[in-house]
Amino acid sequence: MESNSHIQHAGFRNATYTTSNRTILTAMFAVWISLVGAGFLAMLIYQHDAKPHPEIVSRWPNSTDISRDSTRCNLLVFLHPRCACSLATLNELARIQSQCQDQLAIKILMYQPADAEADWLESPIVDLAEQIPGAERIVDRDGVEASRFGANTSGQVILFDPNGSRVFTGGITPSRAHEGDSIGRQTIESYVCRGEISVDYAKTFGCPLWDTKPNSPSKPRTLNDGVQ
Amino acid sequence: MMAFSENRPINDRARELLEEHRTAIYRRTDRMFAWLMLFQWIAGLAITLWISPHTWAGQQKFVHPHIWAALFLGGLICSFPVLLAWKLPGTTLTRHTIAVGQALASSLLIHLMGGRIESHFHIFGSLAFLAFYRDWTVLVTASLVVAADHFFRGLIWPESIYGISVFGWQRSFEHTAWVLFEDVFLIYTCLMSCREMTVIANRRAEMERMQIEVEREVTDRTREIELQRLVLEESHQRLQRQTNELRSAIEAAEGANRAKSAFLANMSHEIRTPLTAILGFADVLLESGDIGKAPTERVEAIDTIRRNGAHLVSLINDLLDLSKIEAGKFQTEHLPCSLHRLIADLQQLMQVRLDEKKLTFSTEYLGPLPEMIQTDPTRLRQILMNLLSNSIKFTPSGGIKIVINLIGRGNDRKVQLDISDTGIGISDAMREKLFQPFTQEDGSMSRRFGGTGLGLTISKQFAKLLGGDLVILDTSSQGTTFRLTIDPGPLQNATLQQPDKFVETPRQTPRKLAELKDILANVRVLLVEDGPDNQRLISFLLKKAGACVEIAENGQLGYQAATNASLRGEPFDVILMDMQMPIMDGYTAATKLRQDKYEGPIIALTAHAMAEDRNRCVEAGCTDYTTKPVDREKLIDLIRFHSHATSVT
């Protein structure tokens, strides 16, 4: 009886499923798929919206407190501990470390405002950073070191050769908060492992390290800030 | 519902059933996907809220754009498929829209989860789930969306999907190939499932056809049963009518039988009553006075009267016996009986007739016999008497012989008596119907030899009642042999003896009237009898025996006389009560006397000779019973017995 009622029901539906209805439904489908496409497009635009970089240092600055390992390449990673998009960066960093092993000295600089709350560094980003083998975690108070190196976006990395010359700068994710093959990761792995380099720059997808509002407590510092 | 008639091709019905099945699956899966897509929407929003609730700029935080994407874009993706699943379930557009929506949901989820490789499994899970439709085209639609997503994004924005700015066809093909790899198995599964559904639909159509045929068969059988039931009911009614007619016929027959019994009883009574006087007075004539001086012709005339009267009594007895046998009311007794003694008595009884025809009589015992057997001696005597009478009757010269033998073993032993004569024999035609009632050789036989033709019929019936049979063993012009077998009763403890060991006891000869003189001296008898002839005869006989006889003409007078005598303190020693009388019959008089506590003996004296008459007399209160015509000795012995019993008491 159930199947019979189905037939009757379907028959009723089919009776009302006229040509005009079909046209309306087709139009609805077109509208729907267009809206969905627009949504995806907007999301893609957002994900590939990269912040322009200020002037990046070309050599390891003397003003920094971070020690440089002169026996191997040094990779500095600047992260905002609350930036969810940077989880993808850390996962990609873990892959780079896995690929390069001891040939690369990784230093992760966690941005911490001067007036940050006590739990500022209690986040999945920090926890994940601690799990990357051989990586040195450094708290960058008030973004002083980021300013010295010219970094302003969470997820931005700078690769220096053992002599302290900058080899590459940019992001290591294909888009915002998106893991996968990227130019940045390929370039770092290629240089560290084989000494080859094709590009020295890539877009960085992540949150700004500090507030862009004027006179904000965490405004960007000058290159000489914090120099002792 | 499309009725499945017998004339409709089975393939059409199978296709219809298959379509019903598919539609049911489509509708069910549409509902499942509607709920799944709503769940995915909510789950995507929750995951996004958990993974990336905010985006940051220093210490400033903002709602992450992924939240808005999960909320609005996710809701948009599932809205149209859910709407179609709700409004148009089971249609092609709905399930293909759902396939598109599910592929888009996978894409969104992958983005919201940061492109983690694990999140790509959602695509493969979605394809497997879409296989629930068992419609391979849905898989194609979903796969096309996935492939298009890769190709267009790879073409327009390759970094978003391959991480590099250069579009690589091989990457798009590789990603699509993995999807197709799964599609191959899922499409194969769908096709196999459809084939099974087709088989199921065919079987179901066949079952429906069989069911219709069975139902038709049941209907036909039910109709046949109903017809049979009607026929049976009609037969039953006809049988009922016939039963009623038969019952009426039986009642009529029973009524006729009762009328016949009543007629026989009345006839017996009416014939016996005058015969009592005839035979009794004939005896009186022969025994009173100086009969030796009477002329020979007179003596012969009196003897002729006696002999014909006796024949008439015998005829009546035969008729009554036959009537009782046919009515199934004849009952035999089982008393100890000496067969040897019985045969000797019969020989003695027949000796006069044997001597008249100068016939010899002999008996031969083959082996030992029990001294006593259990049977009805009266009926056995009647059978043998009948056979011997016939043999004497139809044997002009020669002799008669009885051969007695004990045959059989264990509990199945019989006494066998072969009665042979040297008579005229029985014709073959007669032999067939000899034991049928009222049958004689021909009319001349009856005139020549007399008889009613009842003797052998009754004898055979008696033989059967005695546990045996009576047959003609052999017959010819030199003679006839009848074989009688009877059941001797239990012989476990009986002693078998040779014939010469049997003790001969002298037979008592009938006593003459003179010998009975004063045997009833001082016995006071009240004779209640309405017939003046019988009054005179019985009172004469009793007075001759020395009794003091007082006569009452009916039951009322008899009752008064008996009552008055008792009141005077001089009760009668015996009351002889005729049972059928005017004014008050003997039954009523006996009953009233017993009601008045009269304790003296009352002997019923009646011409009713049926067995039930005896019971009726006893029930009325009579002490004993005897029939008319009066057996002088028996009557006197009976009165003497009861009068002595009274005096002893």
CSV table of N, CA and C in Angstrom, one decimal, chain A residues 1 3-4 6-10 13-14 16-17 25-26 28-29 32-33 35-36 39-41 43-48 80 82-85 87-88 91 111 113 115-117 120 174-183 186 207-213 217-218, chain B residues 1 13 16 20-21 23-24 27 51-60 64-66 69 73 76-81 83-84 86-89 91 93 96-97 100-101 104-105 107-108 110-117 153 157 159-160 162-165 171 204:
chain,number,residue,atom,x,y,z
A,1,MET,N,0.8,-1.2,0.0
A,1,MET,CA,0.0,0.0,0.0
A,1,MET,C,0.9,1.3,0.0
A,3,SER,N,3.8,1.6,-1.4
A,3,SER,CA,4.3,1.8,-2.7
A,3,SER,C,3.2,2.4,-3.6
A,4,ASN,N,2.0,1.9,-3.4
A,4,ASN,CA,0.8,2.4,-4.2
A,4,ASN,C,0.6,3.8,-3.9
A,6,HIS,N,2.7,5.9,-3.0
A,6,HIS,CA,3.8,6.6,-3.7
A,6,HIS,C,3.4,6.9,-5.1
A,7,ILE,N,2.9,5.9,-5.7
A,7,ILE,CA,2.6,6.1,-7.2
A,7,ILE,C,1.5,7.2,-7.3
A,8,GLN,N,0.5,7.1,-6.5
A,8,GLN,CA,-0.5,8.1,-6.6
A,8,GLN,C,0.1,9.5,-6.3
A,9,HIS,N,0.9,9.5,-5.2
A,9,HIS,CA,1.5,10.8,-4.9
A,9,HIS,C,2.4,11.4,-6.0
A,10,ALA,N,3.2,10.5,-6.5
A,10,ALA,CA,4.1,10.9,-7.6
A,10,ALA,C,3.3,11.3,-8.8
A,13,ARG,N,2.2,14.7,-8.1
A,13,ARG,CA,3.3,15.6,-8.3
A,13,ARG,C,3.6,15.8,-9.8
A,14,ASN,N,3.6,14.7,-10.5
A,14,ASN,CA,3.9,14.8,-11.9
A,14,ASN,C,2.8,15.7,-12.7
A,16,THR,N,1.3,18.2,-11.5
A,16,THR,CA,1.5,19.6,-11.2
A,16,THR,C,2.9,20.1,-11.7
A,17,TYR,N,3.7,19.0,-12.1
A,17,TYR,CA,5.0,19.4,-12.5
A,17,TYR,C,5.0,19.7,-14.0
A,25,LEU,N,11.4,26.2,-11.9
A,25,LEU,CA,12.4,25.4,-11.2
A,25,LEU,C,13.8,25.6,-11.8
A,26,THR,N,13.8,25.6,-13.1
A,26,THR,CA,15.1,25.8,-13.8
A,26,THR,C,15.7,27.2,-13.4
A,28,MET,N,15.0,28.9,-10.8
A,28,MET,CA,15.4,28.9,-9.4
A,28,MET,C,16.8,28.2,-9.2
A,29,PHE,N,16.9,27.1,-10.0
A,29,PHE,CA,18.2,26.4,-9.9
A,29,PHE,C,19.4,27.3,-10.4
A,32,TRP,N,20.0,29.9,-7.9
A,32,TRP,CA,20.7,29.3,-6.7
A,32,TRP,C,22.2,29.0,-7.0
A,33,ILE,N,22.4,28.4,-8.2
A,33,ILE,CA,23.8,28.1,-8.5
A,33,ILE,C,24.7,29.4,-8.7
A,35,LEU,N,24.2,32.3,-7.1
A,35,LEU,CA,24.4,32.8,-5.8
A,35,LEU,C,25.5,32.0,-5.1
A,36,VAL,N,25.4,30.7,-5.2
A,36,VAL,CA,26.5,29.9,-4.6
A,36,VAL,C,27.8,30.2,-5.2
A,39,GLY,N,29.1,33.4,-3.9
A,39,GLY,CA,29.6,33.2,-2.5
A,39,GLY,C,31.0,32.6,-2.5
A,40,PHE,N,31.2,31.6,-3.3
A,40,PHE,CA,32.5,30.9,-3.4
A,40,PHE,C,33.6,31.9,-3.9
A,41,LEU,N,33.1,32.7,-4.9
A,41,LEU,CA,34.0,33.7,-5.4
A,41,LEU,C,34.5,34.7,-4.4
A,43,MET,N,34.5,34.2,-1.2
A,43,MET,CA,35.4,33.6,-0.3
A,43,MET,C,36.8,33.4,-0.8
A,44,LEU,N,36.9,33.1,-2.1
A,44,LEU,CA,38.2,33.0,-2.7
A,44,LEU,C,39.0,34.3,-2.7
A,45,ILE,N,38.2,35.3,-3.0
A,45,ILE,CA,38.8,36.7,-3.0
A,45,ILE,C,39.4,37.0,-1.6
A,46,TYR,N,38.6,36.7,-0.6
A,46,TYR,CA,39.1,36.9,0.8
A,46,TYR,C,40.3,36.1,1.1
A,47,GLN,N,40.2,34.8,0.7
A,47,GLN,CA,41.3,33.9,1.1
A,47,GLN,C,42.6,34.3,0.4
A,48,HIS,N,42.5,35.0,-0.7
A,48,HIS,CA,43.8,35.4,-1.5
A,48,HIS,C,44.1,36.8,-1.3
A,80,HIS,N,50.9,35.5,14.8
A,80,HIS,CA,49.9,36.1,15.8
A,80,HIS,C,49.3,34.9,16.5
A,82,ARG,N,46.7,34.3,18.1
A,82,ARG,CA,45.3,34.1,18.0
A,82,ARG,C,44.8,34.0,16.5
A,83,CYS,N,45.7,34.1,15.6
A,83,CYS,CA,45.3,34.1,14.2
A,83,CYS,C,45.0,32.6,13.8
A,84,ALA,N,43.7,32.3,13.5
A,84,ALA,CA,43.4,31.0,13.2
A,84,ALA,C,43.9,30.6,11.8
A,85,CYS,N,44.1,31.6,10.9
A,85,CYS,CA,44.6,31.2,9.6
A,85,CYS,C,46.1,30.7,9.7
A,87,LEU,N,47.2,28.5,11.6
A,87,LEU,CA,47.3,27.0,11.8
A,87,LEU,C,47.8,26.4,10.6
A,88,ALA,N,47.3,26.8,9.4
A,88,ALA,CA,47.8,26.2,8.2
A,88,ALA,C,49.3,26.5,8.0
A,91,ASN,N,51.2,24.1,10.1
A,91,ASN,CA,51.2,22.7,9.5
A,91,ASN,C,52.2,22.6,8.3
A,111,TYR,N,54.0,36.9,18.5
A,111,TYR,CA,53.7,38.3,18.9
A,111,TYR,C,52.9,38.4,20.2
A,113,PRO,N,51.4,41.6,22.6
A,113,PRO,CA,51.4,43.1,23.0
A,113,PRO,C,51.9,43.3,24.4
A,115,ASP,N,50.6,45.1,26.7
A,115,ASP,CA,49.5,45.1,27.7
A,115,ASP,C,48.5,43.9,27.5
A,116,ALA,N,49.1,42.9,26.9
A,116,ALA,CA,48.2,41.7,26.7
A,116,ALA,C,47.8,41.0,28.0
A,117,GLU,N,46.7,40.3,27.9
A,117,GLU,CA,46.3,39.6,29.1
A,117,GLU,C,47.2,38.4,29.3
A,120,TRP,N,47.3,35.3,26.9
A,120,TRP,CA,47.5,35.7,25.5
A,120,TRP,C,48.1,34.6,24.7
A,174,PRO,N,49.0,28.3,0.4
A,174,PRO,CA,48.5,28.8,-0.9
A,174,PRO,C,47.5,29.9,-0.8
A,175,SER,N,46.8,29.9,0.3
A,175,SER,CA,45.8,31.0,0.5
A,175,SER,C,45.6,31.1,2.0
A,176,ARG,N,44.6,32.0,2.3
A,176,ARG,CA,44.4,32.2,3.8
A,176,ARG,C,43.8,30.9,4.4
A,177,ALA,N,44.5,30.5,5.5
A,177,ALA,CA,44.0,29.4,6.3
A,177,ALA,C,43.9,28.1,5.4
A,178,HIS,N,44.6,28.0,4.4
A,178,HIS,CA,44.5,26.9,3.5
A,178,HIS,C,45.8,26.1,3.3
A,179,GLU,N,45.8,24.9,3.7
A,179,GLU,CA,47.0,24.1,3.6
A,179,GLU,C,47.2,23.7,2.1
A,180,GLY,N,48.3,23.2,1.8
A,180,GLY,CA,48.5,22.6,0.5
A,180,GLY,C,49.8,23.1,-0.1
A,181,ASP,N,50.1,22.6,-1.3
A,181,ASP,CA,51.3,23.1,-2.0
A,181,ASP,C,51.3,24.6,-2.2
A,182,SER,N,52.5,25.2,-1.9
A,182,SER,CA,52.6,26.6,-2.1
A,182,SER,C,54.0,27.0,-2.6
A,183,ILE,N,54.1,28.2,-3.2
A,183,ILE,CA,55.4,28.6,-3.8
A,183,ILE,C,56.4,28.8,-2.6
A,186,GLN,N,57.7,25.4,-1.3
A,186,GLN,CA,58.6,24.8,-2.3
A,186,GLN,C,59.9,25.5,-2.5
A,207,CYS,N,46.5,37.2,9.5
A,207,CYS,CA,46.0,38.4,10.2
A,207,CYS,C,47.2,39.4,10.4
A,208,PRO,N,46.9,40.7,10.4
A,208,PRO,CA,47.9,41.7,10.7
A,208,PRO,C,48.5,41.4,12.1
A,209,LEU,N,49.8,41.6,12.3
A,209,LEU,CA,50.3,41.3,13.6
A,209,LEU,C,49.9,42.4,14.6
A,210,TRP,N,49.7,43.6,14.2
A,210,TRP,CA,49.2,44.6,15.1
A,210,TRP,C,48.1,45.5,14.5
A,211,ASP,N,47.5,46.2,15.4
A,211,ASP,CA,46.4,47.0,15.0
A,211,ASP,C,46.9,48.1,14.1
A,212,THR,N,46.0,48.3,13.1
A,212,THR,CA,46.4,49.4,12.1
A,212,THR,C,45.9,50.7,12.5
A,213,LYS,N,45.1,50.8,13.6
A,213,LYS,CA,44.6,52.1,13.9
A,213,LYS,C,45.7,53.0,14.5
A,217,PRO,N,47.7,51.0,21.0
A,217,PRO,CA,48.8,50.6,21.9
A,217,PRO,C,49.8,49.7,21.2
A,218,SER,N,49.3,48.9,20.2
A,218,SER,CA,50.2,48.0,19.6
A,218,SER,C,50.6,48.5,18.2
B,1,MET,N,-4.5,2.7,-7.5
B,1,MET,CA,-3.6,1.6,-7.8
B,1,MET,C,-4.0,0.9,-9.1
B,13,ARG,N,3.5,-5.2,-15.5
B,13,ARG,CA,3.3,-5.1,-14.0
B,13,ARG,C,4.7,-5.1,-13.3
B,16,GLU,N,6.1,-1.7,-13.7
B,16,GLU,CA,5.4,-0.8,-12.7
B,16,GLU,C,5.9,-1.0,-11.3
B,20,GLU,N,7.8,1.7,-9.0
B,20,GLU,CA,7.3,2.0,-7.6
B,20,GLU,C,8.5,1.9,-6.6
B,21,HIS,N,9.2,0.8,-6.8
B,21,HIS,CA,10.4,0.6,-5.8
B,21,HIS,C,11.4,1.7,-6.0
B,23,THR,N,10.9,4.8,-7.1
B,23,THR,CA,10.4,6.0,-6.5
B,23,THR,C,10.4,6.0,-5.0
B,24,ALA,N,10.1,4.9,-4.4
B,24,ALA,CA,10.2,4.8,-3.0
B,24,ALA,C,11.6,5.1,-2.5
B,27,ARG,N,12.5,8.8,-2.9
B,27,ARG,CA,11.8,9.7,-1.9
B,27,ARG,C,12.5,9.5,-0.6
B,51,ILE,N,37.0,26.4,15.1
B,51,ILE,CA,38.4,26.6,14.5
B,51,ILE,C,38.8,28.0,14.4
B,52,SER,N,37.9,28.8,13.8
B,52,SER,CA,38.3,30.2,13.5
B,52,SER,C,37.2,31.2,13.8
B,53,PRO,N,36.9,31.4,15.0
B,53,PRO,CA,35.8,32.3,15.4
B,53,PRO,C,36.1,33.7,15.0
B,54,HIS,N,37.4,34.1,15.1
B,54,HIS,CA,37.8,35.5,14.9
B,54,HIS,C,39.0,35.7,14.0
B,55,THR,N,39.0,36.8,13.5
B,55,THR,CA,40.3,37.2,12.8
B,55,THR,C,40.8,38.4,13.6
B,56,TRP,N,42.1,38.5,13.6
B,56,TRP,CA,42.8,39.5,14.5
B,56,TRP,C,43.6,40.5,13.8
B,57,ALA,N,43.7,41.7,14.4
B,57,ALA,CA,44.7,42.7,14.0
B,57,ALA,C,45.3,43.2,15.3
B,58,GLY,N,46.4,42.7,15.7
B,58,GLY,CA,46.9,43.0,17.0
B,58,GLY,C,46.1,42.5,18.1
B,59,GLN,N,45.6,43.4,18.9
B,59,GLN,CA,44.7,43.0,20.0
B,59,GLN,C,43.2,43.1,19.6
B,60,GLN,N,43.0,43.6,18.4
B,60,GLN,CA,41.6,43.8,18.0
B,60,GLN,C,41.1,42.5,17.3
B,64,HIS,N,35.2,36.3,12.2
B,64,HIS,CA,36.0,35.7,11.0
B,64,HIS,C,35.1,35.6,9.8
B,65,PRO,N,35.5,36.0,8.6
B,65,PRO,CA,34.7,35.8,7.5
B,65,PRO,C,34.2,34.4,7.2
B,66,HIS,N,35.0,33.4,7.7
B,66,HIS,CA,34.5,32.0,7.6
B,66,HIS,C,33.2,31.8,8.3
B,69,ALA,N,30.7,32.9,5.9
B,69,ALA,CA,30.6,31.9,4.8
B,69,ALA,C,29.9,30.6,5.2
B,73,LEU,N,26.7,31.1,3.1
B,73,LEU,CA,27.0,30.3,1.9
B,73,LEU,C,26.5,28.8,2.1
B,76,LEU,N,22.9,28.7,2.0
B,76,LEU,CA,22.4,28.9,0.6
B,76,LEU,C,22.6,27.5,-0.2
B,77,ILE,N,23.7,26.9,0.1
B,77,ILE,CA,24.0,25.6,-0.6
B,77,ILE,C,22.9,24.6,-0.3
B,78,CYS,N,22.5,24.5,1.0
B,78,CYS,CA,21.5,23.4,1.3
B,78,CYS,C,20.1,23.9,1.2
B,79,SER,N,19.8,25.1,1.0
B,79,SER,CA,18.4,25.6,0.9
B,79,SER,C,17.6,25.0,-0.2
B,80,PHE,N,18.2,25.2,-1.4
B,80,PHE,CA,17.4,24.7,-2.6
B,80,PHE,C,17.2,23.2,-2.6
B,81,PRO,N,18.2,22.4,-2.4
B,81,PRO,CA,18.0,21.0,-2.3
B,81,PRO,C,17.0,20.5,-1.2
B,83,LEU,N,14.6,22.4,-0.1
B,83,LEU,CA,13.3,22.8,-0.5
B,83,LEU,C,12.7,21.8,-1.5
B,84,LEU,N,13.5,21.4,-2.5
B,84,LEU,CA,13.0,20.4,-3.4
B,84,LEU,C,12.7,19.0,-2.8
B,86,TRP,N,11.7,18.6,0.1
B,86,TRP,CA,10.5,18.8,0.8
B,86,TRP,C,9.2,18.8,-0.1
B,87,LYS,N,9.4,19.6,-1.2
B,87,LYS,CA,8.2,19.9,-2.0
B,87,LYS,C,8.1,18.9,-3.2
B,88,LEU,N,9.3,18.5,-3.7
B,88,LEU,CA,9.2,17.6,-4.9
B,88,LEU,C,10.1,16.3,-4.7
B,89,PRO,N,9.8,15.6,-3.7
B,89,PRO,CA,10.6,14.4,-3.4
B,89,PRO,C,10.4,13.3,-4.5
B,91,THR,N,11.7,13.3,-7.5
B,91,THR,CA,11.9,13.7,-8.9
B,91,THR,C,13.4,13.7,-9.3
B,93,LEU,N,15.0,16.1,-10.9
B,93,LEU,CA,15.6,17.4,-10.6
B,93,LEU,C,16.0,17.5,-9.1
B,96,HIS,N,19.3,15.4,-8.5
B,96,HIS,CA,20.4,15.9,-9.1
B,96,HIS,C,20.8,17.2,-8.5
B,97,THR,N,19.8,18.0,-8.0
B,97,THR,CA,20.1,19.2,-7.3
B,97,THR,C,20.8,18.9,-6.0
B,100,VAL,N,24.4,18.1,-6.7
B,100,VAL,CA,25.2,19.3,-6.9
B,100,VAL,C,25.4,20.0,-5.5
B,101,GLY,N,24.4,20.1,-4.7
B,101,GLY,CA,24.5,20.7,-3.4
B,101,GLY,C,25.5,20.0,-2.5
B,104,LEU,N,29.0,20.8,-3.6
B,104,LEU,CA,29.3,22.1,-3.2
B,104,LEU,C,29.6,22.2,-1.7
B,105,ALA,N,28.8,21.5,-0.9
B,105,ALA,CA,29.0,21.4,0.5
B,105,ALA,C,30.4,20.8,0.9
B,107,SER,N,33.0,21.1,-1.0
B,107,SER,CA,34.0,22.1,-1.3
B,107,SER,C,34.1,23.2,-0.2
B,108,LEU,N,32.9,23.6,0.2
B,108,LEU,CA,32.9,24.6,1.3
B,108,LEU,C,33.5,24.1,2.6
B,110,ILE,N,35.8,21.8,2.9
B,110,ILE,CA,37.2,21.7,2.7
B,110,ILE,C,37.8,23.1,3.0
B,111,HIS,N,37.2,24.1,2.4
B,111,HIS,CA,37.8,25.5,2.6
B,111,HIS,C,37.7,25.9,4.1
B,112,LEU,N,36.6,25.6,4.7
B,112,LEU,CA,36.4,26.0,6.1
B,112,LEU,C,37.4,25.3,7.0
B,113,MET,N,37.7,24.1,6.6
B,113,MET,CA,38.7,23.3,7.5
B,113,MET,C,40.1,23.5,7.1
B,114,GLY,N,40.4,24.5,6.3
B,114,GLY,CA,41.8,24.9,6.0
B,114,GLY,C,42.4,24.0,5.0
B,115,GLY,N,41.6,23.4,4.2
B,115,GLY,CA,42.1,22.5,3.1
B,115,GLY,C,42.8,21.3,3.6
B,116,ARG,N,42.5,20.9,4.8
B,116,ARG,CA,43.1,19.7,5.4
B,116,ARG,C,42.8,18.5,4.5
B,117,ILE,N,43.8,17.7,4.2
B,117,ILE,CA,43.6,16.6,3.3
B,117,ILE,C,42.5,15.6,3.8
B,153,ARG,N,38.6,26.5,-11.2
B,153,ARG,CA,39.5,27.2,-10.2
B,153,ARG,C,40.9,27.0,-10.6
B,157,TRP,N,42.1,30.4,-10.9
B,157,TRP,CA,42.9,30.8,-9.7
B,157,TRP,C,43.6,29.5,-9.2
B,159,GLU,N,46.3,29.0,-7.6
B,159,GLU,CA,46.8,28.9,-6.2
B,159,GLU,C,45.8,28.3,-5.2
B,160,SER,N,44.5,28.6,-5.5
B,160,SER,CA,43.5,28.2,-4.6
B,160,SER,C,43.3,26.7,-4.4
B,162,TYR,N,45.8,24.4,-6.2
B,162,TYR,CA,47.1,23.6,-6.4
B,162,TYR,C,48.3,24.4,-5.7
B,163,GLY,N,48.1,25.6,-5.2
B,163,GLY,CA,49.1,26.3,-4.5
B,163,GLY,C,50.1,26.9,-5.4
B,164,ILE,N,50.0,26.7,-6.7
B,164,ILE,CA,50.9,27.4,-7.6
B,164,ILE,C,50.1,28.2,-8.6
B,165,SER,N,50.7,29.2,-9.1
B,165,SER,CA,50.0,30.1,-10.0
B,165,SER,C,49.9,29.6,-11.4
B,171,ARG,N,47.1,17.8,-12.8
B,171,ARG,CA,46.6,17.8,-11.4
B,171,ARG,C,45.1,17.7,-11.4
B,204,ARG,N,8.0,-10.4,-7.8
B,204,ARG,CA,6.8,-9.9,-7.1
B,204,ARG,C,5.6,-9.9,-8.1
